[in-house]
mmCIF file of C-alpha atoms and ligand atoms in Angstrom:
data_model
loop_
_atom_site.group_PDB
_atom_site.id
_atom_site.type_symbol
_atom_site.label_atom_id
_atom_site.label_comp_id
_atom_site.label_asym_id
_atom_site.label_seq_id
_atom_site.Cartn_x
_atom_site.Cartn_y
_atom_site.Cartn_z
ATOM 1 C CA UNK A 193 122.513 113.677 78.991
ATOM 2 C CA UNK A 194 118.974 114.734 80.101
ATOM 3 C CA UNK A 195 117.570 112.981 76.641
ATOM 4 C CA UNK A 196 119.816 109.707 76.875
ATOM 5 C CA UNK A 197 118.316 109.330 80.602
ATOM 6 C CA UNK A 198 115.093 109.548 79.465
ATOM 7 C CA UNK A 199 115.372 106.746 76.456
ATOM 8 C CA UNK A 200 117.214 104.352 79.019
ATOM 9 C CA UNK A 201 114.020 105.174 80.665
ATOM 10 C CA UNK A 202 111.639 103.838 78.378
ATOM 11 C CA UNK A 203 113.599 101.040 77.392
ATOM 12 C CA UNK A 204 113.107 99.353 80.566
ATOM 13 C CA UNK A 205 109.530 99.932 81.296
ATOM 14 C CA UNK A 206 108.924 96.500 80.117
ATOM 15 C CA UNK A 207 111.565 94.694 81.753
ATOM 16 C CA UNK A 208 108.835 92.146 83.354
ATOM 17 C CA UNK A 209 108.166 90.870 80.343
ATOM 18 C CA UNK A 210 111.392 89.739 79.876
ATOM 19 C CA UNK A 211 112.809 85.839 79.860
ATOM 20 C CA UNK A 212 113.647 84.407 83.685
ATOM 21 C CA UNK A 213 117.215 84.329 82.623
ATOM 22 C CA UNK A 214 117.294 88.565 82.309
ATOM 23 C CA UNK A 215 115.201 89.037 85.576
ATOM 24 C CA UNK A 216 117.643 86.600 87.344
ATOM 25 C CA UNK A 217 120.216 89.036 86.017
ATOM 26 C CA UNK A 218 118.037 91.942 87.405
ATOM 27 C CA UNK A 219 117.294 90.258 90.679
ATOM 28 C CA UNK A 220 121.589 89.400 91.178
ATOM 29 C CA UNK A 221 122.149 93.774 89.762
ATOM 30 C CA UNK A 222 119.403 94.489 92.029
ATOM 31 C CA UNK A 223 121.363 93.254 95.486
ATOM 32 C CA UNK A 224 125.144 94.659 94.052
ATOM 33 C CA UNK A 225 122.568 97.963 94.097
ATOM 34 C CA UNK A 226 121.710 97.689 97.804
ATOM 35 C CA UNK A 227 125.487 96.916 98.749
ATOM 36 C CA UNK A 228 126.727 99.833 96.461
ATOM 37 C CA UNK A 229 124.425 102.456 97.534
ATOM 38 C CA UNK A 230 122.175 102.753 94.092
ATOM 39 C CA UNK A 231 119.535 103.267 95.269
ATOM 40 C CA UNK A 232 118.602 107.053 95.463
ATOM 41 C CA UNK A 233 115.481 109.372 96.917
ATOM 42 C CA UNK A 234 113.994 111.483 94.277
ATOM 43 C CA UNK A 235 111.521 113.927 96.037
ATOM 44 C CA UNK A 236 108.192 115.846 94.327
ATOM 45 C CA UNK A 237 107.002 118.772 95.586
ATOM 46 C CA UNK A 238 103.227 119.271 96.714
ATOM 47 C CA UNK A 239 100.929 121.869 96.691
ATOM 48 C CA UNK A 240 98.143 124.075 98.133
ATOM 49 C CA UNK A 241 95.503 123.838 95.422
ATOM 50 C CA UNK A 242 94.558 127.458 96.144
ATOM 51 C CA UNK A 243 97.465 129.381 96.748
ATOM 52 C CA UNK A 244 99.962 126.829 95.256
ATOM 53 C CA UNK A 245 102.159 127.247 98.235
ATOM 54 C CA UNK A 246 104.217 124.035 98.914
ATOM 55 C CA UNK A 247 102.917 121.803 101.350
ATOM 56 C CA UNK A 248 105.206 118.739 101.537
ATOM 57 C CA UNK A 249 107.274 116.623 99.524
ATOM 58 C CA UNK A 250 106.676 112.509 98.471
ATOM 59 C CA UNK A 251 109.834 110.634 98.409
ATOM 60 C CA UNK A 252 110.067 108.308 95.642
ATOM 61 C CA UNK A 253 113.269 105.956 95.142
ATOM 62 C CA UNK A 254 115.098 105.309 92.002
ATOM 63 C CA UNK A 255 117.771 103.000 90.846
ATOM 64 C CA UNK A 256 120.717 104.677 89.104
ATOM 65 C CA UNK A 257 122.066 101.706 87.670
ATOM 66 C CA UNK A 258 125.811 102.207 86.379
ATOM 67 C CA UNK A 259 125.301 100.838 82.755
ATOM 68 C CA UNK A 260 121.543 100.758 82.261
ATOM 69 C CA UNK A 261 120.895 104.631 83.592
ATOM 70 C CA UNK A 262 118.132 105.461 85.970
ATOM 71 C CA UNK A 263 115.462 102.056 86.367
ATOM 72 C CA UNK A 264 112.317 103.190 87.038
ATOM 73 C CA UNK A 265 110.923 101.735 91.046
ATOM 74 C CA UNK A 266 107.833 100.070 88.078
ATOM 75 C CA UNK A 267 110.265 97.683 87.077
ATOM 76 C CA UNK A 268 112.362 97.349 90.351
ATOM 77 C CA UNK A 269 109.964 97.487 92.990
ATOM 78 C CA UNK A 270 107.616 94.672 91.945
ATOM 79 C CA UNK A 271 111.025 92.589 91.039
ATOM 80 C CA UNK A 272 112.251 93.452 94.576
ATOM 81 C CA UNK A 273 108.682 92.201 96.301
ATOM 82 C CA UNK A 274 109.087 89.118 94.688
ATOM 83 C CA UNK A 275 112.325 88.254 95.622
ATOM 84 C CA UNK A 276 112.066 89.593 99.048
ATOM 85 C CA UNK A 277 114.975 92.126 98.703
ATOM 86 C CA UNK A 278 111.739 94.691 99.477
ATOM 87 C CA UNK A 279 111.988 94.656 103.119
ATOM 88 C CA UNK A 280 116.230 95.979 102.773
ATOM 89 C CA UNK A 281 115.161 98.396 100.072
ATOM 90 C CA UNK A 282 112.128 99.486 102.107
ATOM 91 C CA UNK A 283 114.062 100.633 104.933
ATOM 92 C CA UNK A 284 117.319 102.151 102.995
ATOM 93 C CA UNK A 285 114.080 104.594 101.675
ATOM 94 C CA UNK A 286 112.710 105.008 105.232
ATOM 95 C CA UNK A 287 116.078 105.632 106.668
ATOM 96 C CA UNK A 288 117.826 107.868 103.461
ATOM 97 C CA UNK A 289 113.962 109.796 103.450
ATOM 98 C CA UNK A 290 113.961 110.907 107.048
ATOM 99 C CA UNK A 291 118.056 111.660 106.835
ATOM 100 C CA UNK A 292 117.489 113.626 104.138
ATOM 101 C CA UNK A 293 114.288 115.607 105.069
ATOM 102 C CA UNK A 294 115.698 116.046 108.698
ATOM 103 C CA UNK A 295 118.213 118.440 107.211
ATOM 104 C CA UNK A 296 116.003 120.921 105.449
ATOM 105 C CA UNK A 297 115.184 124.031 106.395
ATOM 106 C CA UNK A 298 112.299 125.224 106.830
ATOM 107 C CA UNK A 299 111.458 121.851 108.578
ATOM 108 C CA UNK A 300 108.824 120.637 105.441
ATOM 109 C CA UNK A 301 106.776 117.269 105.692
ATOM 110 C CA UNK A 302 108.115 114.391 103.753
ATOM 111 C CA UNK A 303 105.429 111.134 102.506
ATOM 112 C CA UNK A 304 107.011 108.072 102.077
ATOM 113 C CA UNK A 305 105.407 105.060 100.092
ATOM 114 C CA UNK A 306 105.034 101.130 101.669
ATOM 115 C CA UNK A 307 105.149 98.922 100.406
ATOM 116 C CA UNK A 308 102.573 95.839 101.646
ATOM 117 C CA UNK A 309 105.499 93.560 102.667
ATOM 118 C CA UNK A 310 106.963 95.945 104.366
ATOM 119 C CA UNK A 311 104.085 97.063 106.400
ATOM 120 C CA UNK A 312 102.952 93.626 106.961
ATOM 121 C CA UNK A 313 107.042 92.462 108.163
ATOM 122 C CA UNK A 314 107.139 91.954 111.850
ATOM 123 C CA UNK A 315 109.830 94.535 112.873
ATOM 124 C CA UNK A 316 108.355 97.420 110.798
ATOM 125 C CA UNK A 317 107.254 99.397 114.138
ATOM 126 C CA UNK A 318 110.731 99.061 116.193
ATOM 127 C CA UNK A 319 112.612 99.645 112.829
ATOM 128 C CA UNK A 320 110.172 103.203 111.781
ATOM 129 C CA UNK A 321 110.759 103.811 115.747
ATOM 130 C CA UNK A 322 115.144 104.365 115.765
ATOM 131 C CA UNK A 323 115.150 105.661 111.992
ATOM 132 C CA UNK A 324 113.003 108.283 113.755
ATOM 133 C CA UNK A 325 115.156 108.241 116.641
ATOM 134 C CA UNK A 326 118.384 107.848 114.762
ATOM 135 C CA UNK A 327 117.773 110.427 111.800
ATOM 136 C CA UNK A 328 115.777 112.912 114.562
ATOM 137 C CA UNK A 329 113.338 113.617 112.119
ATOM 138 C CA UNK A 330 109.539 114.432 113.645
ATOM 139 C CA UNK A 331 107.045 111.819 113.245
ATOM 140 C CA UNK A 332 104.588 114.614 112.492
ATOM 141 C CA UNK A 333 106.307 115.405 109.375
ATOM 142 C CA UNK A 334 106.576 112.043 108.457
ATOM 143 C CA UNK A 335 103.216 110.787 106.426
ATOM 144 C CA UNK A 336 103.302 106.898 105.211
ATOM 145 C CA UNK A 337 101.533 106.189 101.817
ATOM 146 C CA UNK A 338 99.946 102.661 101.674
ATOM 147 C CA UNK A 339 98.048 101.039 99.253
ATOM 148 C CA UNK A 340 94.655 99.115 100.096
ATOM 149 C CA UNK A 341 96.679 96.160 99.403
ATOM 150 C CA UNK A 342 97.546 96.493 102.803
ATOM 151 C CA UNK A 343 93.862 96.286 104.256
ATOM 152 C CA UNK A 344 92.754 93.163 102.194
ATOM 153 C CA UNK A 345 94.838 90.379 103.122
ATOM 154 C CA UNK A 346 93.835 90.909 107.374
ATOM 155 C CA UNK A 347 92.100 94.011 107.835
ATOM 156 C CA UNK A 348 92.197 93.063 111.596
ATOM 157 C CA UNK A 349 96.471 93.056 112.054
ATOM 158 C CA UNK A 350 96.104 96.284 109.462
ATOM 159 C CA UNK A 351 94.257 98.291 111.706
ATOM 160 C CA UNK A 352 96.476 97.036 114.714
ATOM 161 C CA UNK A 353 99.759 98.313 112.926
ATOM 162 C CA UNK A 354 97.858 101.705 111.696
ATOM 163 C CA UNK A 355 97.150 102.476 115.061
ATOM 164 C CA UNK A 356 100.528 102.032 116.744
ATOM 165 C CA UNK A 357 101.617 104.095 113.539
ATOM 166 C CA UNK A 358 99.075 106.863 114.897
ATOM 167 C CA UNK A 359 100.105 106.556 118.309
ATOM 168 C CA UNK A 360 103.868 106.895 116.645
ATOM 169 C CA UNK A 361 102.408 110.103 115.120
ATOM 170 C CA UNK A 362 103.031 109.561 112.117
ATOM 171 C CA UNK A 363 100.487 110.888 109.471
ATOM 172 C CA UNK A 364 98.775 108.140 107.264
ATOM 173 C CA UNK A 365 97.922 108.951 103.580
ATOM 174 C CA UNK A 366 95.795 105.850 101.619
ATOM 175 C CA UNK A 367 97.542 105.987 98.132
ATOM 176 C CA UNK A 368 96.066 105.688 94.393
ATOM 177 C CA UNK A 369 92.503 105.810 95.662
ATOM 178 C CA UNK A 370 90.189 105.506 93.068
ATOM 179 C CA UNK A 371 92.178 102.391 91.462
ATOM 180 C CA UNK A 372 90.959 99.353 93.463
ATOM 181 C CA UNK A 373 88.140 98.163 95.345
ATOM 182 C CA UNK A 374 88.743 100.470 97.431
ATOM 183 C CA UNK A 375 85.173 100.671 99.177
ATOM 184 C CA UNK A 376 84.039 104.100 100.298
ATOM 185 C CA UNK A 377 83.895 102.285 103.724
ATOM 186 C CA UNK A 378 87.957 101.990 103.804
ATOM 187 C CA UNK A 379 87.873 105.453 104.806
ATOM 188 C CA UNK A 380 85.759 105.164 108.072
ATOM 189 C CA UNK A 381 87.605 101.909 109.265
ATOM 190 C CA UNK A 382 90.977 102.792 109.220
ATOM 191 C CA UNK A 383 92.635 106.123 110.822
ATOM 192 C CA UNK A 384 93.878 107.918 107.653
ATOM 193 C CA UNK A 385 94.568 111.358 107.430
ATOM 194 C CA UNK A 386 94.532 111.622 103.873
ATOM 195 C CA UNK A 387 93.699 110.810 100.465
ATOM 196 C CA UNK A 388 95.880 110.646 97.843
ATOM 197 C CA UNK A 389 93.565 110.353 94.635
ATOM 198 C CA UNK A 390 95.224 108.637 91.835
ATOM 199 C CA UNK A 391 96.187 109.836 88.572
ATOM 200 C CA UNK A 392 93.564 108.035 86.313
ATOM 201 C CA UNK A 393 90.609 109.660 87.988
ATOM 202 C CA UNK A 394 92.224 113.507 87.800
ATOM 203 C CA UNK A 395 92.674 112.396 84.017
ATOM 204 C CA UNK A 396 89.697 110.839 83.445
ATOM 205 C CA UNK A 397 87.023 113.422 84.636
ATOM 206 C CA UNK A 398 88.329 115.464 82.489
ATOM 207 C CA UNK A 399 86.535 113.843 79.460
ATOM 208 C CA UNK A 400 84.034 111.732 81.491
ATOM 209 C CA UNK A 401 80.827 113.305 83.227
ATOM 210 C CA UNK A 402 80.208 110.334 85.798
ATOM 211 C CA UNK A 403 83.883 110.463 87.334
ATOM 212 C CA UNK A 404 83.513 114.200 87.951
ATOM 213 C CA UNK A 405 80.840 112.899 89.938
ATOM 214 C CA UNK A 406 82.556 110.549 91.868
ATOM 215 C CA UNK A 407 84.917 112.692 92.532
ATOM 216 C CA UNK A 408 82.686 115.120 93.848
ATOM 217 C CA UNK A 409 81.090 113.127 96.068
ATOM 218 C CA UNK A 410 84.370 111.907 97.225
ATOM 219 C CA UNK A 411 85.926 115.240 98.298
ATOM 220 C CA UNK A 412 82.289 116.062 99.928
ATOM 221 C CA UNK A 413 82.235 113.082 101.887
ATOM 222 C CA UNK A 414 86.141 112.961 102.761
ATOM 223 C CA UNK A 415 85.620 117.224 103.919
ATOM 224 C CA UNK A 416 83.265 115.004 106.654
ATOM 225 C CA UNK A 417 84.683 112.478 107.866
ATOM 226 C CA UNK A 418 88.292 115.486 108.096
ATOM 227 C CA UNK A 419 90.114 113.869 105.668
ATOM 228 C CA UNK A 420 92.762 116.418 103.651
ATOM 229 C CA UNK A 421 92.866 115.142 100.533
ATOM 230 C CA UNK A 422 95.478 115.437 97.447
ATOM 231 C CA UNK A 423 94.888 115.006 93.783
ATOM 232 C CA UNK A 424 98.499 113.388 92.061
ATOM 233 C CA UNK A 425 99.137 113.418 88.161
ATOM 234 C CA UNK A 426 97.971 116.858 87.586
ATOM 235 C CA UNK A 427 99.111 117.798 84.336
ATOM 236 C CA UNK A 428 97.231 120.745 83.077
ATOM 237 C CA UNK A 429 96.048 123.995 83.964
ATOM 238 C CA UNK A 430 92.555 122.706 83.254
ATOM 239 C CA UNK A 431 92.684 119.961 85.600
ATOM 240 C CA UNK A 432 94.165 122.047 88.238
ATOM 241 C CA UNK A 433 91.555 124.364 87.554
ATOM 242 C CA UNK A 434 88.600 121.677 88.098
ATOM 243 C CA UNK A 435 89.899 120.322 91.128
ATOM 244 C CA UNK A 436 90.420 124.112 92.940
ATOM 245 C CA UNK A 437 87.228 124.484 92.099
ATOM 246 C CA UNK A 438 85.161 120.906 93.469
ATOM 247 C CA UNK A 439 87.781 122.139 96.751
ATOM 248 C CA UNK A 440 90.487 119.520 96.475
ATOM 249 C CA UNK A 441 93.120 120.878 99.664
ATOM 250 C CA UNK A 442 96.487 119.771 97.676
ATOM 251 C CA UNK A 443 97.757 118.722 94.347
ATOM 252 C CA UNK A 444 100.524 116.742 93.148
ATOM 253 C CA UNK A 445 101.756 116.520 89.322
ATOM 254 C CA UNK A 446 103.946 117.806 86.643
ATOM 255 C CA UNK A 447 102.350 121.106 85.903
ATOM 256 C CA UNK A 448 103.862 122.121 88.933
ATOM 257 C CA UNK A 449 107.165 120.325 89.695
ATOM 258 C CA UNK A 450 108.826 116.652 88.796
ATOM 259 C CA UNK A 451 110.822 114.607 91.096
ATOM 260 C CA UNK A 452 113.700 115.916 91.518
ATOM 261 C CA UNK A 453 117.191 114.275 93.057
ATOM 262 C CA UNK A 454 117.681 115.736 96.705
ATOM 263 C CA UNK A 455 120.309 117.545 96.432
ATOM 264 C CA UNK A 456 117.737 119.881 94.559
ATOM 265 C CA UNK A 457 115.579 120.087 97.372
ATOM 266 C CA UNK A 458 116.697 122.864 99.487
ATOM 267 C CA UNK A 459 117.576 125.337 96.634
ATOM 268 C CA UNK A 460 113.810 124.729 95.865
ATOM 269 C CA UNK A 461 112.649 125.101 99.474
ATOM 270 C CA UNK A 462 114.433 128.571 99.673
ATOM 271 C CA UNK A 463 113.398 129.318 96.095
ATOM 272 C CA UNK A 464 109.515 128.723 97.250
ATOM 273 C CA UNK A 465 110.432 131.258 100.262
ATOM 274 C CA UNK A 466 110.838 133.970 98.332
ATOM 275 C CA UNK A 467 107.910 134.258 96.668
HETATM 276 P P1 C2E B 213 102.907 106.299 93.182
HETATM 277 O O1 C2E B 213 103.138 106.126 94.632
HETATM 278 O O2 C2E B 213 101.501 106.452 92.729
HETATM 279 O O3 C2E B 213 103.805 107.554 92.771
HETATM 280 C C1 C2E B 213 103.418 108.540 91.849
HETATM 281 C C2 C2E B 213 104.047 108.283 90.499
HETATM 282 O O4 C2E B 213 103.473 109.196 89.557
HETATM 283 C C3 C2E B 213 105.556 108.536 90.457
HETATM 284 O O5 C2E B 213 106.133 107.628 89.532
HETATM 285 C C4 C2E B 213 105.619 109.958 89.912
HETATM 286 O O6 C2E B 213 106.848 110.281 89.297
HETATM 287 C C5 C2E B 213 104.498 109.921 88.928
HETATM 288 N N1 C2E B 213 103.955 111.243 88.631
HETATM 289 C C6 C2E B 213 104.022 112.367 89.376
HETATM 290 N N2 C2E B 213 103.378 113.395 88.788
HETATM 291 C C7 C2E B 213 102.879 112.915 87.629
HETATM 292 C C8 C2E B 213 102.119 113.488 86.562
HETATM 293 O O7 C2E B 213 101.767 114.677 86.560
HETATM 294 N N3 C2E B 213 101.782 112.666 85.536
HETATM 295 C C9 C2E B 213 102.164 111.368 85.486
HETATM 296 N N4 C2E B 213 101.797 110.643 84.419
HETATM 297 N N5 C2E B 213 102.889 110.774 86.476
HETATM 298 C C10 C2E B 213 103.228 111.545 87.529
HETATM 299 P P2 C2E B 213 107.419 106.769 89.909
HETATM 300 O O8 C2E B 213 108.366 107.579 90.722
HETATM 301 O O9 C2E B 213 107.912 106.148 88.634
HETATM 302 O O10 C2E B 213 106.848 105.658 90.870
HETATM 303 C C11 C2E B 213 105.970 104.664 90.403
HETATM 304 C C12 C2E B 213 105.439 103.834 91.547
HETATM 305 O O11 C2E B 213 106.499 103.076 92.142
HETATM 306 C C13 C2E B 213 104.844 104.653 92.684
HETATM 307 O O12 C2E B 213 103.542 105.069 92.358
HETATM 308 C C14 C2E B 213 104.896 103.661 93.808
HETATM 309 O O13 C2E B 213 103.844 102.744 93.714
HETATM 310 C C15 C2E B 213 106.206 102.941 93.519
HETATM 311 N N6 C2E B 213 107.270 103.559 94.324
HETATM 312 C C16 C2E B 213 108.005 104.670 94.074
HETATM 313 N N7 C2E B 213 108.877 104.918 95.071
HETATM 314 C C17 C2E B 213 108.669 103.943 96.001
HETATM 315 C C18 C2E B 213 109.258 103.642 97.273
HETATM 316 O O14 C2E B 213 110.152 104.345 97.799
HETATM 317 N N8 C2E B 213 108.780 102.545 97.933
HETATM 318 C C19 C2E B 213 107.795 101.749 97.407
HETATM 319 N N9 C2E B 213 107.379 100.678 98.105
HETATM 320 N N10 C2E B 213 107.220 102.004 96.217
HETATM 321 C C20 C2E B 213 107.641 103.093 95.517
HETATM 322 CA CA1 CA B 214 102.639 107.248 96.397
HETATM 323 CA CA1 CA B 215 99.708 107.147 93.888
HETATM 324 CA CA1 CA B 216 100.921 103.359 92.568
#
């Protein structure tokens, strides 16, 4: 079953490219999804680079679709930005993410990713206020991923919503640094508490002098300004290596654990215990 998942999987990874007719069809599955509960939390673990204790988990949402298997959020989430069903499915993952994690034990922090809509939508604050209040999960355990997509468009109302996030106290991670413009200055301006550096640069310095560099610099400079930082897409022992050793705090990846559905997560919570 594992194997046909995984080829349903692929087939859809290029669903955007598809006629108007087959995203319409998409868009209509997409709200039958909402309105029969489809859409599910997948949660992968985190790290301490050094002792590889787990730190935290980042909740990422999947679409188990009844006839086409498990549609990647790639194909979904774009599809649901554009058609505005983003702001519904945004806060099913808020709400099902803080419901979920508010039941494990030991207590363990949970990141959740934004999308820009979502951030930018006028009742984000009062709604991220009574999920916390309704589910009874900490805000302190709660960290919020966003993208610099959310700084471009007004940097002014973005800093005016991180900070009544902070004052929330919630914990704010900037997501897939390393991908956009992302100017070094970001990190000053805006009150994030981590880093999360993307996938292509963990790959890349692998092969490439000048990003090991970069990221050098970058892990020097956020150890300054007290910014944790965490590597995702680490895939190897060799990259795991590298980054332990230029002092990266956490790591993400598949070398040391996949998404997995929750109802996985507190056997692997107790499992992690024991060692
Ligand atoms: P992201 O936030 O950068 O999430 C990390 C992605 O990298 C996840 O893909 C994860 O499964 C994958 N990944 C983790 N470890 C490795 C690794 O070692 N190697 C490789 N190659 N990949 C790894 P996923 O779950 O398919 O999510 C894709 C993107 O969809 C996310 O990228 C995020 O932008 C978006 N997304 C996922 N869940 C949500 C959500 O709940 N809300 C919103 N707004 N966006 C979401
Ligand atoms: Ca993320
Ligand atoms: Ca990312
Ligand atoms: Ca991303």
């Amino acid at each position: 079953a594992k194997a046909e998942g995984k080829g349903r999987y692929r087939r859809f990874e290029s669903w955007m490219d598809h006629s108007l007719a087959e995203r319409r069809a998409l868009e209509r599955d997409l709200r039958l999804a909402i309105e029969h509960d489809e859409i599910e939390m997948y949660f992968q673990p985190q790290f301490a680079c050094d002792t590889l204790q787990l730190t935290g988990f980042e909740a990422l949402v999947r679409w188990d679709h009844a006839e086409r298997g498990l549609v990647p959020p790639g194909v979904f989430i774009p599809l649901a930005e554009e058609c505005g069903l983003i702001i519904q499915i945004g806060r099913m993952v808020l709400e099902k993410s803080c419901r979920l994690a508010a039941a494990w034990r030991p207590r363990c922090p949970v990141a959740v990713n934004l999308s820009p809509l979502q951030f930018r939508d006028s009742g984000f604050l009062s709604l991220l206020s009574s999920i916390l209040e309704s589910t009874d999960f900490p805000a302190s355990l709660l960290e919020l991923e966003v993208t610099e997509g959310v700084l471009i468009k007004d940097e002014e109302q973005a800093l005016g919503t991180l900070r009544a996030l902070k004052e929330l106290g919630v914990q704010i991670a900037l997501d897939d640094f390393g991908t956009g413009y992302s100017g070094l200055s970001y990190l000053r301006s805006f009150p994030f508490d981590r880093i999360k550096i993307d996938k292509c640069f963990v790959h890349a310095q692998e092969h490439d002098a000048g990003t090991q560099t970069i990221l050098e610099a970058v892990l020097a400079m956020s150890k300054r300004l007290n910014l944790r930082v965490i590597a995702e897409g680490v895939e190897t022992e060799e990259q795991l290596a590298m980054l332990r050793m230029q002092g990266c705090s956490e790591v993400q990846g598949f070398l040391l654990g996949r998404p997995m559905p929750a109802s996985e997560v507190q056997a692997f919570l107790m499992s992690t215990m024991d060692d």
